[in-house]
């Protein structure tokens, strides 16, 4: 670690050289700048560099290397693991770098490293184009894509990483490189699921797809209908086209106009059918779900960017999530999954979700480090609550869901859905057969493991 005098001199130089603000613990705005989506994360970085350009990122990385500081990278700050922050680290905050440039004729979009899904989706929508994004608008594009990228459009358009055409990176030694299928192909391969282990993505280029219409059916039921809802949702998806996706779930009745007042705050079952197409086609698909006795429904066409905002998680809440990817959802699974809903923390923002894969996900390139690609279904226990006194209750419920569904688990996992669950889960998220290859790429681009506030890959 550098001496205080050297650190002070270097910090003064960083403030002088960086276009954006530089915040230390004593500065006004520091506490706001270190606040992330998950209120359970309370870390105190040494310095926060709010970069405005690739040149700023290079300057910040070189500052960190001079002082032997580890580097955390903040895009959306939406990681449940809090990977955007590190105690005693330099945080390279990309949020001011949020430009999105759509190239309609090329069916491609260039996205700066700090852009969120909202920036991306709103820019693409006027052109009738979209690419697979997360399920909420506040997720950062960079971490989402480089971690694999699962969302409402993945059955139709593939995982987000399947649509990755190129990445501009600042490496651990402060150099700029571009990775594509032709230029640095091994690095490009590693970026298809390996996350932020190899450098800071200052921009990326993604393939776009035509999406002239989007529609949904969101139906709420009394909880005793949950098993029938899940079996019906399973049948709709398995018989339907790949444009159909969504989730079957349990949730707390939200305080919304479409929910009867006496059900607000109570456990409910639900089905969300999303459809990358027009409302009339979606309505035909949704008929079996609507035929079940239900308490409320929303069946409508909706712009994709608006759908992305529908279930945005409120800021300032405590979060703990995980996932298991499944060989299938037979009736025995349905019974186990629905039984666990009885212990779900209510009333909270917690959701007990099962969602489909298949379609374009399964058809994607088999060699990328995304080993959950072949699983046809996934379970995503998503605990969100406000009171710290409920921490253990909510975390244990998530762990219990995982344990319940273990008989149907493939063993693979999507790391963006997990916190810090240990080295074995990182291997499960990247594939044991890929780890040596990923480690070699890590050794080439970050041999000192400067970028380690992530689902970490050790230099091999």
PDB file of C-alpha atoms in Angstrom, residues 84-373:
ATOM      1  CA  UNK A  84     -20.027  -2.526  -7.629  1.00  0.00           C
ATOM      2  CA  UNK A  85     -18.333  -1.738  -4.307  1.00  0.00           C
ATOM      3  CA  UNK A  86     -15.289  -2.903  -2.382  1.00  0.00           C
ATOM      4  CA  UNK A  87     -14.010  -1.844   1.019  1.00  0.00           C
ATOM      5  CA  UNK A  88     -10.783   0.092   0.547  1.00  0.00           C
ATOM      6  CA  UNK A  89     -11.028  -0.171  -3.239  1.00  0.00           C
ATOM      7  CA  UNK A  90     -11.145   2.297  -6.088  1.00  0.00           C
ATOM      8  CA  UNK A  91     -14.669   2.259  -7.517  1.00  0.00           C
ATOM      9  CA  UNK A  92     -14.763   3.117 -11.200  1.00  0.00           C
ATOM     10  CA  UNK A  93     -18.299   4.480 -11.525  1.00  0.00           C
ATOM     11  CA  UNK A  94     -19.462   4.385 -15.159  1.00  0.00           C
ATOM     12  CA  UNK A  95     -22.947   5.820 -14.676  1.00  0.00           C
ATOM     13  CA  UNK A  96     -22.121   9.070 -16.483  1.00  0.00           C
ATOM     14  CA  UNK A  97     -21.153   6.980 -19.532  1.00  0.00           C
ATOM     15  CA  UNK A  98     -24.648   5.960 -20.603  1.00  0.00           C
ATOM     16  CA  UNK A  99     -24.855   6.824 -24.306  1.00  0.00           C
ATOM     17  CA  UNK A 100     -26.723   4.425 -26.600  1.00  0.00           C
ATOM     18  CA  UNK A 101     -26.325   4.666 -30.394  1.00  0.00           C
ATOM     19  CA  UNK A 102     -28.700   2.628 -32.551  1.00  0.00           C
ATOM     20  CA  UNK A 103     -27.699   1.590 -36.081  1.00  0.00           C
ATOM     21  CA  UNK A 104     -31.055   0.447 -37.508  1.00  0.00           C
ATOM     22  CA  UNK A 105     -29.794  -0.595 -40.938  1.00  0.00           C
ATOM     23  CA  UNK A 106     -27.094  -2.774 -39.381  1.00  0.00           C
ATOM     24  CA  UNK A 107     -29.477  -4.158 -36.720  1.00  0.00           C
ATOM     25  CA  UNK A 108     -26.915  -3.243 -34.073  1.00  0.00           C
ATOM     26  CA  UNK A 109     -26.559  -0.917 -31.092  1.00  0.00           C
ATOM     27  CA  UNK A 110     -23.493   0.489 -29.350  1.00  0.00           C
ATOM     28  CA  UNK A 111     -23.996   0.818 -25.600  1.00  0.00           C
ATOM     29  CA  UNK A 112     -21.691   2.693 -23.236  1.00  0.00           C
ATOM     30  CA  UNK A 113     -20.530   0.890 -20.106  1.00  0.00           C
ATOM     31  CA  UNK A 114     -22.751   2.735 -17.627  1.00  0.00           C
ATOM     32  CA  UNK A 115     -26.057   2.462 -19.510  1.00  0.00           C
ATOM     33  CA  UNK A 116     -29.033   0.725 -17.915  1.00  0.00           C
ATOM     34  CA  UNK A 117     -31.700  -1.366 -19.581  1.00  0.00           C
ATOM     35  CA  UNK A 118     -33.933   1.694 -19.666  1.00  0.00           C
ATOM     36  CA  UNK A 119     -31.345   3.632 -21.682  1.00  0.00           C
ATOM     37  CA  UNK A 120     -31.009   0.711 -24.102  1.00  0.00           C
ATOM     38  CA  UNK A 121     -34.686  -0.163 -24.483  1.00  0.00           C
ATOM     39  CA  UNK A 122     -35.896   3.427 -24.849  1.00  0.00           C
ATOM     40  CA  UNK A 123     -33.305   4.130 -27.565  1.00  0.00           C
ATOM     41  CA  UNK A 124     -34.211   1.014 -29.574  1.00  0.00           C
ATOM     42  CA  UNK A 125     -38.002   1.186 -29.265  1.00  0.00           C
ATOM     43  CA  UNK A 126     -38.644   3.999 -31.828  1.00  0.00           C
ATOM     44  CA  UNK A 127     -36.990   1.770 -34.435  1.00  0.00           C
ATOM     45  CA  UNK A 128     -39.125  -1.284 -33.624  1.00  0.00           C
ATOM     46  CA  UNK A 129     -35.972  -3.080 -32.510  1.00  0.00           C
ATOM     47  CA  UNK A 130     -34.832  -4.774 -29.303  1.00  0.00           C
ATOM     48  CA  UNK A 131     -32.367  -7.245 -27.875  1.00  0.00           C
ATOM     49  CA  UNK A 132     -32.582  -9.504 -24.859  1.00  0.00           C
ATOM     50  CA  UNK A 133     -32.489  -7.394 -21.696  1.00  0.00           C
ATOM     51  CA  UNK A 134     -33.005  -7.996 -18.017  1.00  0.00           C
ATOM     52  CA  UNK A 135     -36.427  -8.194 -16.422  1.00  0.00           C
ATOM     53  CA  UNK A 136     -36.257  -4.719 -14.874  1.00  0.00           C
ATOM     54  CA  UNK A 137     -35.234  -1.344 -16.313  1.00  0.00           C
ATOM     55  CA  UNK A 138     -32.634  -0.432 -13.684  1.00  0.00           C
ATOM     56  CA  UNK A 139     -30.192  -3.264 -14.400  1.00  0.00           C
ATOM     57  CA  UNK A 140     -26.853  -2.187 -15.886  1.00  0.00           C
ATOM     58  CA  UNK A 141     -26.325  -3.453 -19.432  1.00  0.00           C
ATOM     59  CA  UNK A 142     -22.614  -4.230 -19.017  1.00  0.00           C
ATOM     60  CA  UNK A 143     -22.768  -6.588 -16.046  1.00  0.00           C
ATOM     61  CA  UNK A 144     -25.978  -8.142 -17.331  1.00  0.00           C
ATOM     62  CA  UNK A 145     -24.609  -8.995 -20.762  1.00  0.00           C
ATOM     63  CA  UNK A 146     -21.125 -10.124 -19.733  1.00  0.00           C
ATOM     64  CA  UNK A 147     -22.685 -12.351 -17.064  1.00  0.00           C
ATOM     65  CA  UNK A 148     -24.823 -14.150 -19.672  1.00  0.00           C
ATOM     66  CA  UNK A 149     -28.078 -12.213 -19.789  1.00  0.00           C
ATOM     67  CA  UNK A 150     -31.517 -13.789 -19.211  1.00  0.00           C
ATOM     68  CA  UNK A 151     -34.780 -11.906 -19.839  1.00  0.00           C
ATOM     69  CA  UNK A 152     -38.266 -11.932 -21.331  1.00  0.00           C
ATOM     70  CA  UNK A 153     -36.929 -12.097 -24.899  1.00  0.00           C
ATOM     71  CA  UNK A 154     -34.304 -14.824 -24.491  1.00  0.00           C
ATOM     72  CA  UNK A 155     -36.478 -17.668 -25.789  1.00  0.00           C
ATOM     73  CA  UNK A 156     -37.042 -15.635 -28.967  1.00  0.00           C
ATOM     74  CA  UNK A 157     -33.662 -13.908 -29.429  1.00  0.00           C
ATOM     75  CA  UNK A 158     -31.199 -15.920 -27.336  1.00  0.00           C
ATOM     76  CA  UNK A 159     -29.304 -14.973 -24.203  1.00  0.00           C
ATOM     77  CA  UNK A 160     -27.968 -11.417 -24.189  1.00  0.00           C
ATOM     78  CA  UNK A 161     -24.453 -12.764 -24.576  1.00  0.00           C
ATOM     79  CA  UNK A 162     -25.500 -14.590 -27.757  1.00  0.00           C
ATOM     80  CA  UNK A 163     -26.132 -11.143 -29.241  1.00  0.00           C
ATOM     81  CA  UNK A 164     -22.737  -9.715 -28.278  1.00  0.00           C
ATOM     82  CA  UNK A 165     -20.798  -8.482 -31.323  1.00  0.00           C
ATOM     83  CA  UNK A 166     -17.889  -6.645 -29.721  1.00  0.00           C
ATOM     84  CA  UNK A 167     -16.542  -5.177 -26.482  1.00  0.00           C
ATOM     85  CA  UNK A 168     -14.193  -2.253 -25.835  1.00  0.00           C
ATOM     86  CA  UNK A 169     -12.221  -2.958 -22.665  1.00  0.00           C
ATOM     87  CA  UNK A 170      -9.770  -1.174 -20.422  1.00  0.00           C
ATOM     88  CA  UNK A 171      -7.461  -3.863 -19.036  1.00  0.00           C
ATOM     89  CA  UNK A 172      -5.834  -4.120 -15.628  1.00  0.00           C
ATOM     90  CA  UNK A 173      -2.704  -2.362 -16.882  1.00  0.00           C
ATOM     91  CA  UNK A 174      -4.710   0.590 -18.203  1.00  0.00           C
ATOM     92  CA  UNK A 175      -4.575  -0.377 -21.876  1.00  0.00           C
ATOM     93  CA  UNK A 176      -7.517  -0.256 -24.276  1.00  0.00           C
ATOM     94  CA  UNK A 177      -8.405  -3.317 -26.348  1.00  0.00           C
ATOM     95  CA  UNK A 178     -11.308  -4.393 -28.546  1.00  0.00           C
ATOM     96  CA  UNK A 179     -12.546  -7.963 -28.544  1.00  0.00           C
ATOM     97  CA  UNK A 180     -14.643  -9.452 -31.350  1.00  0.00           C
ATOM     98  CA  UNK A 181     -14.976 -12.863 -32.971  1.00  0.00           C
ATOM     99  CA  UNK A 182     -12.075 -11.916 -35.265  1.00  0.00           C
ATOM    100  CA  UNK A 183      -9.954  -9.722 -32.973  1.00  0.00           C
ATOM    101  CA  UNK A 184      -8.807 -11.346 -29.690  1.00  0.00           C
ATOM    102  CA  UNK A 185     -11.262 -14.228 -30.109  1.00  0.00           C
ATOM    103  CA  UNK A 186     -10.170 -15.990 -26.901  1.00  0.00           C
ATOM    104  CA  UNK A 187     -10.894 -12.887 -24.830  1.00  0.00           C
ATOM    105  CA  UNK A 188     -14.174 -12.485 -26.704  1.00  0.00           C
ATOM    106  CA  UNK A 189     -15.119 -16.072 -25.820  1.00  0.00           C
ATOM    107  CA  UNK A 190     -14.329 -15.458 -22.138  1.00  0.00           C
ATOM    108  CA  UNK A 191     -16.543 -12.371 -22.099  1.00  0.00           C
ATOM    109  CA  UNK A 192     -19.521 -14.588 -22.965  1.00  0.00           C
ATOM    110  CA  UNK A 193     -20.347 -15.296 -19.320  1.00  0.00           C
ATOM    111  CA  UNK A 194     -17.070 -14.513 -17.542  1.00  0.00           C
ATOM    112  CA  UNK A 195     -18.297 -11.118 -16.385  1.00  0.00           C
ATOM    113  CA  UNK A 196     -15.980  -8.319 -15.314  1.00  0.00           C
ATOM    114  CA  UNK A 197     -12.967 -10.535 -14.636  1.00  0.00           C
ATOM    115  CA  UNK A 198     -10.916  -9.425 -17.625  1.00  0.00           C
ATOM    116  CA  UNK A 199     -11.320  -5.659 -17.785  1.00  0.00           C
ATOM    117  CA  UNK A 200     -13.743  -2.756 -17.708  1.00  0.00           C
ATOM    118  CA  UNK A 201     -16.246  -2.716 -20.571  1.00  0.00           C
ATOM    119  CA  UNK A 202     -16.442   0.926 -21.624  1.00  0.00           C
ATOM    120  CA  UNK A 203     -18.769   0.031 -24.494  1.00  0.00           C
ATOM    121  CA  UNK A 204     -20.241  -2.983 -26.225  1.00  0.00           C
ATOM    122  CA  UNK A 205     -22.025  -3.650 -29.487  1.00  0.00           C
ATOM    123  CA  UNK A 206     -25.118  -5.847 -29.500  1.00  0.00           C
ATOM    124  CA  UNK A 207     -27.206  -7.425 -32.242  1.00  0.00           C
ATOM    125  CA  UNK A 208     -30.781  -6.129 -32.528  1.00  0.00           C
ATOM    126  CA  UNK A 209     -33.956  -7.922 -33.625  1.00  0.00           C
ATOM    127  CA  UNK A 210     -37.239  -6.687 -35.011  1.00  0.00           C
ATOM    128  CA  UNK A 211     -39.858  -6.348 -32.262  1.00  0.00           C
ATOM    129  CA  UNK A 212     -42.836  -4.460 -33.694  1.00  0.00           C
ATOM    130  CA  UNK A 213     -45.218  -5.632 -30.947  1.00  0.00           C
ATOM    131  CA  UNK A 214     -45.141  -6.915 -27.370  1.00  0.00           C
ATOM    132  CA  UNK A 215     -48.038  -8.113 -25.224  1.00  0.00           C
ATOM    133  CA  UNK A 216     -48.687  -9.658 -21.827  1.00  0.00           C
ATOM    134  CA  UNK A 217     -51.239 -11.469 -19.697  1.00  0.00           C
ATOM    135  CA  UNK A 218     -50.731 -11.009 -15.955  1.00  0.00           C
ATOM    136  CA  UNK A 219     -53.245 -13.027 -13.948  1.00  0.00           C
ATOM    137  CA  UNK A 220     -53.584 -13.292 -10.156  1.00  0.00           C
ATOM    138  CA  UNK A 221     -55.184 -16.228  -8.336  1.00  0.00           C
ATOM    139  CA  UNK A 222     -55.899 -17.324  -4.785  1.00  0.00           C
ATOM    140  CA  UNK A 223     -52.889 -19.320  -3.560  1.00  0.00           C
ATOM    141  CA  UNK A 224     -54.737 -22.633  -3.390  1.00  0.00           C
ATOM    142  CA  UNK A 225     -54.894 -22.581  -7.207  1.00  0.00           C
ATOM    143  CA  UNK A 226     -51.087 -22.370  -7.425  1.00  0.00           C
ATOM    144  CA  UNK A 227     -50.423 -25.989  -8.478  1.00  0.00           C
ATOM    145  CA  UNK A 228     -53.043 -25.793 -11.242  1.00  0.00           C
ATOM    146  CA  UNK A 229     -51.683 -22.421 -12.367  1.00  0.00           C
ATOM    147  CA  UNK A 230     -48.145 -23.781 -12.679  1.00  0.00           C
ATOM    148  CA  UNK A 231     -49.253 -26.913 -14.524  1.00  0.00           C
ATOM    149  CA  UNK A 232     -51.329 -24.795 -16.910  1.00  0.00           C
ATOM    150  CA  UNK A 233     -48.477 -22.325 -17.460  1.00  0.00           C
ATOM    151  CA  UNK A 234     -46.157 -25.260 -18.162  1.00  0.00           C
ATOM    152  CA  UNK A 235     -48.568 -26.593 -20.805  1.00  0.00           C
ATOM    153  CA  UNK A 236     -48.980 -23.170 -22.442  1.00  0.00           C
ATOM    154  CA  UNK A 237     -45.225 -22.687 -22.750  1.00  0.00           C
ATOM    155  CA  UNK A 238     -44.381 -26.198 -23.858  1.00  0.00           C
ATOM    156  CA  UNK A 239     -47.040 -26.170 -26.586  1.00  0.00           C
ATOM    157  CA  UNK A 240     -46.470 -22.540 -27.566  1.00  0.00           C
ATOM    158  CA  UNK A 241     -43.967 -20.725 -29.788  1.00  0.00           C
ATOM    159  CA  UNK A 242     -40.588 -19.456 -28.628  1.00  0.00           C
ATOM    160  CA  UNK A 243     -41.957 -15.908 -28.638  1.00  0.00           C
ATOM    161  CA  UNK A 244     -43.828 -16.865 -25.453  1.00  0.00           C
ATOM    162  CA  UNK A 245     -42.092 -16.556 -22.089  1.00  0.00           C
ATOM    163  CA  UNK A 246     -42.867 -15.211 -18.606  1.00  0.00           C
ATOM    164  CA  UNK A 247     -43.097 -16.880 -15.201  1.00  0.00           C
ATOM    165  CA  UNK A 248     -45.412 -18.664 -12.798  1.00  0.00           C
ATOM    166  CA  UNK A 249     -45.088 -17.325  -9.290  1.00  0.00           C
ATOM    167  CA  UNK A 250     -46.240 -16.640  -5.784  1.00  0.00           C
ATOM    168  CA  UNK A 251     -46.133 -13.069  -4.496  1.00  0.00           C
ATOM    169  CA  UNK A 252     -47.669 -10.690  -1.983  1.00  0.00           C
ATOM    170  CA  UNK A 253     -50.744  -8.971  -3.402  1.00  0.00           C
ATOM    171  CA  UNK A 254     -49.398  -5.531  -4.365  1.00  0.00           C
ATOM    172  CA  UNK A 255     -51.207  -2.266  -3.539  1.00  0.00           C
ATOM    173  CA  UNK A 256     -52.259  -1.687  -7.148  1.00  0.00           C
ATOM    174  CA  UNK A 257     -55.626  -0.747  -8.651  1.00  0.00           C
ATOM    175  CA  UNK A 258     -56.012  -4.103 -10.368  1.00  0.00           C
ATOM    176  CA  UNK A 259     -55.717  -6.030  -7.061  1.00  0.00           C
ATOM    177  CA  UNK A 260     -58.882  -6.304  -4.935  1.00  0.00           C
ATOM    178  CA  UNK A 261     -58.353  -4.411  -1.683  1.00  0.00           C
ATOM    179  CA  UNK A 262     -58.937  -7.443   0.540  1.00  0.00           C
ATOM    180  CA  UNK A 263     -56.079  -9.304  -1.208  1.00  0.00           C
ATOM    181  CA  UNK A 264     -53.443  -6.578  -0.850  1.00  0.00           C
ATOM    182  CA  UNK A 265     -50.715  -7.824   1.479  1.00  0.00           C
ATOM    183  CA  UNK A 266     -51.807 -11.453   1.205  1.00  0.00           C
ATOM    184  CA  UNK A 267     -50.129 -14.421  -0.475  1.00  0.00           C
ATOM    185  CA  UNK A 268     -51.287 -14.896  -4.065  1.00  0.00           C
ATOM    186  CA  UNK A 269     -50.410 -17.112  -6.990  1.00  0.00           C
ATOM    187  CA  UNK A 270     -49.763 -15.550 -10.358  1.00  0.00           C
ATOM    188  CA  UNK A 271     -48.871 -16.128 -13.978  1.00  0.00           C
ATOM    189  CA  UNK A 272     -47.160 -13.639 -16.266  1.00  0.00           C
ATOM    190  CA  UNK A 273     -47.254 -14.632 -19.924  1.00  0.00           C
ATOM    191  CA  UNK A 274     -45.054 -12.412 -22.080  1.00  0.00           C
ATOM    192  CA  UNK A 275     -45.284 -12.564 -25.852  1.00  0.00           C
ATOM    193  CA  UNK A 276     -42.994 -11.039 -28.463  1.00  0.00           C
ATOM    194  CA  UNK A 277     -45.894 -10.387 -30.789  1.00  0.00           C
ATOM    195  CA  UNK A 278     -49.393  -8.875 -31.097  1.00  0.00           C
ATOM    196  CA  UNK A 279     -52.112  -8.994 -28.471  1.00  0.00           C
ATOM    197  CA  UNK A 280     -54.558 -11.155 -30.435  1.00  0.00           C
ATOM    198  CA  UNK A 281     -52.037 -13.974 -30.753  1.00  0.00           C
ATOM    199  CA  UNK A 282     -51.112 -13.678 -27.082  1.00  0.00           C
ATOM    200  CA  UNK A 283     -54.774 -13.815 -26.013  1.00  0.00           C
ATOM    201  CA  UNK A 284     -55.190 -17.161 -27.761  1.00  0.00           C
ATOM    202  CA  UNK A 285     -52.140 -18.516 -25.946  1.00  0.00           C
ATOM    203  CA  UNK A 286     -53.374 -17.173 -22.598  1.00  0.00           C
ATOM    204  CA  UNK A 287     -56.880 -18.712 -22.827  1.00  0.00           C
ATOM    205  CA  UNK A 288     -56.096 -21.687 -20.516  1.00  0.00           C
ATOM    206  CA  UNK A 289     -54.678 -19.347 -17.864  1.00  0.00           C
ATOM    207  CA  UNK A 290     -57.661 -17.023 -18.091  1.00  0.00           C
ATOM    208  CA  UNK A 291     -60.058 -19.970 -17.889  1.00  0.00           C
ATOM    209  CA  UNK A 292     -58.876 -20.767 -14.360  1.00  0.00           C
ATOM    210  CA  UNK A 293     -60.745 -19.023 -11.500  1.00  0.00           C
ATOM    211  CA  UNK A 294     -58.835 -15.809 -10.892  1.00  0.00           C
ATOM    212  CA  UNK A 295     -59.064 -12.574  -8.935  1.00  0.00           C
ATOM    213  CA  UNK A 296     -57.665 -10.055 -11.425  1.00  0.00           C
ATOM    214  CA  UNK A 297     -56.080  -9.833 -14.849  1.00  0.00           C
ATOM    215  CA  UNK A 298     -54.179  -7.484 -17.116  1.00  0.00           C
ATOM    216  CA  UNK A 299     -54.261  -8.603 -20.746  1.00  0.00           C
ATOM    217  CA  UNK A 300     -52.848  -6.000 -23.084  1.00  0.00           C
ATOM    218  CA  UNK A 301     -50.385  -4.915 -25.703  1.00  0.00           C
ATOM    219  CA  UNK A 302     -47.521  -3.032 -24.075  1.00  0.00           C
ATOM    220  CA  UNK A 303     -44.355  -1.402 -25.427  1.00  0.00           C
ATOM    221  CA  UNK A 304     -41.383  -3.557 -24.487  1.00  0.00           C
ATOM    222  CA  UNK A 305     -39.629  -0.689 -22.686  1.00  0.00           C
ATOM    223  CA  UNK A 306     -42.756  -0.210 -20.538  1.00  0.00           C
ATOM    224  CA  UNK A 307     -42.917  -3.923 -19.728  1.00  0.00           C
ATOM    225  CA  UNK A 308     -39.325  -3.635 -18.519  1.00  0.00           C
ATOM    226  CA  UNK A 309     -40.437  -1.060 -15.920  1.00  0.00           C
ATOM    227  CA  UNK A 310     -43.424  -3.068 -14.686  1.00  0.00           C
ATOM    228  CA  UNK A 311     -41.653  -4.964 -11.931  1.00  0.00           C
ATOM    229  CA  UNK A 312     -38.802  -2.587 -11.110  1.00  0.00           C
ATOM    230  CA  UNK A 313     -37.594  -3.326  -7.608  1.00  0.00           C
ATOM    231  CA  UNK A 314     -37.909  -0.321  -5.287  1.00  0.00           C
ATOM    232  CA  UNK A 315     -34.567   1.109  -4.159  1.00  0.00           C
ATOM    233  CA  UNK A 316     -33.479   0.913  -0.532  1.00  0.00           C
ATOM    234  CA  UNK A 317     -34.728  -2.639   0.022  1.00  0.00           C
ATOM    235  CA  UNK A 318     -32.785  -5.613   1.322  1.00  0.00           C
ATOM    236  CA  UNK A 319     -32.208  -8.369  -1.240  1.00  0.00           C
ATOM    237  CA  UNK A 320     -31.110 -11.984  -1.274  1.00  0.00           C
ATOM    238  CA  UNK A 321     -31.639 -14.138  -4.371  1.00  0.00           C
ATOM    239  CA  UNK A 322     -30.501 -17.384  -5.870  1.00  0.00           C
ATOM    240  CA  UNK A 323     -31.493 -19.845  -8.579  1.00  0.00           C
ATOM    241  CA  UNK A 324     -31.497 -23.471  -9.631  1.00  0.00           C
ATOM    242  CA  UNK A 325     -31.699 -24.612 -13.238  1.00  0.00           C
ATOM    243  CA  UNK A 326     -33.891 -27.626 -13.791  1.00  0.00           C
ATOM    244  CA  UNK A 327     -34.137 -30.788 -15.865  1.00  0.00           C
ATOM    245  CA  UNK A 328     -37.896 -30.201 -16.031  1.00  0.00           C
ATOM    246  CA  UNK A 329     -40.953 -29.275 -13.956  1.00  0.00           C
ATOM    247  CA  UNK A 330     -42.929 -32.528 -13.572  1.00  0.00           C
ATOM    248  CA  UNK A 331     -45.941 -32.769 -11.295  1.00  0.00           C
ATOM    249  CA  UNK A 332     -43.793 -33.900  -8.359  1.00  0.00           C
ATOM    250  CA  UNK A 333     -41.753 -30.712  -8.717  1.00  0.00           C
ATOM    251  CA  UNK A 334     -44.937 -28.629  -8.936  1.00  0.00           C
ATOM    252  CA  UNK A 335     -46.116 -30.015  -5.594  1.00  0.00           C
ATOM    253  CA  UNK A 336     -42.793 -29.306  -3.872  1.00  0.00           C
ATOM    254  CA  UNK A 337     -42.473 -25.813  -5.344  1.00  0.00           C
ATOM    255  CA  UNK A 338     -45.991 -24.809  -4.363  1.00  0.00           C
ATOM    256  CA  UNK A 339     -45.676 -26.227  -0.852  1.00  0.00           C
ATOM    257  CA  UNK A 340     -42.687 -23.960  -0.180  1.00  0.00           C
ATOM    258  CA  UNK A 341     -44.855 -20.906  -0.958  1.00  0.00           C
ATOM    259  CA  UNK A 342     -46.549 -21.401   2.390  1.00  0.00           C
ATOM    260  CA  UNK A 343     -43.348 -20.350   4.156  1.00  0.00           C
ATOM    261  CA  UNK A 344     -42.644 -17.390   1.878  1.00  0.00           C
ATOM    262  CA  UNK A 345     -42.170 -14.140   3.858  1.00  0.00           C
ATOM    263  CA  UNK A 346     -45.427 -12.179   3.465  1.00  0.00           C
ATOM    264  CA  UNK A 347     -46.073  -9.310   3.196  1.00  0.00           C
ATOM    265  CA  UNK A 348     -42.785  -8.428   1.497  1.00  0.00           C
ATOM    266  CA  UNK A 349     -41.641  -7.832  -2.060  1.00  0.00           C
ATOM    267  CA  UNK A 350     -40.427 -11.448  -2.175  1.00  0.00           C
ATOM    268  CA  UNK A 351     -41.309 -13.521  -5.243  1.00  0.00           C
ATOM    269  CA  UNK A 352     -41.224 -17.293  -5.684  1.00  0.00           C
ATOM    270  CA  UNK A 353     -40.627 -17.757  -9.423  1.00  0.00           C
ATOM    271  CA  UNK A 354     -40.306 -20.520 -11.970  1.00  0.00           C
ATOM    272  CA  UNK A 355     -39.633 -19.511 -15.570  1.00  0.00           C
ATOM    273  CA  UNK A 356     -39.003 -21.243 -18.901  1.00  0.00           C
ATOM    274  CA  UNK A 357     -35.882 -21.465 -21.011  1.00  0.00           C
ATOM    275  CA  UNK A 358     -35.634 -23.434 -24.267  1.00  0.00           C
ATOM    276  CA  UNK A 359     -36.143 -21.930 -27.710  1.00  0.00           C
ATOM    277  CA  UNK A 360     -33.307 -19.732 -28.895  1.00  0.00           C
ATOM    278  CA  UNK A 361     -31.476 -20.187 -25.574  1.00  0.00           C
ATOM    279  CA  UNK A 362     -31.023 -23.899 -26.219  1.00  0.00           C
ATOM    280  CA  UNK A 363     -30.132 -23.239 -29.863  1.00  0.00           C
ATOM    281  CA  UNK A 364     -27.287 -20.855 -29.008  1.00  0.00           C
ATOM    282  CA  UNK A 365     -23.536 -21.577 -29.272  1.00  0.00           C
ATOM    283  CA  UNK A 366     -22.721 -24.575 -27.098  1.00  0.00           C
ATOM    284  CA  UNK A 367     -19.141 -23.613 -26.246  1.00  0.00           C
ATOM    285  CA  UNK A 368     -19.731 -20.332 -24.388  1.00  0.00           C
ATOM    286  CA  UNK A 369     -19.225 -20.485 -20.587  1.00  0.00           C
ATOM    287  CA  UNK A 370     -22.973 -20.441 -19.859  1.00  0.00           C
ATOM    288  CA  UNK A 371     -23.626 -24.033 -18.724  1.00  0.00           C
ATOM    289  CA  UNK A 372     -27.265 -23.413 -17.809  1.00  0.00           C
ATOM    290  CA  UNK A 373     -28.198 -23.023 -21.493  1.00  0.00           C
TER     291      UNK A 373
END
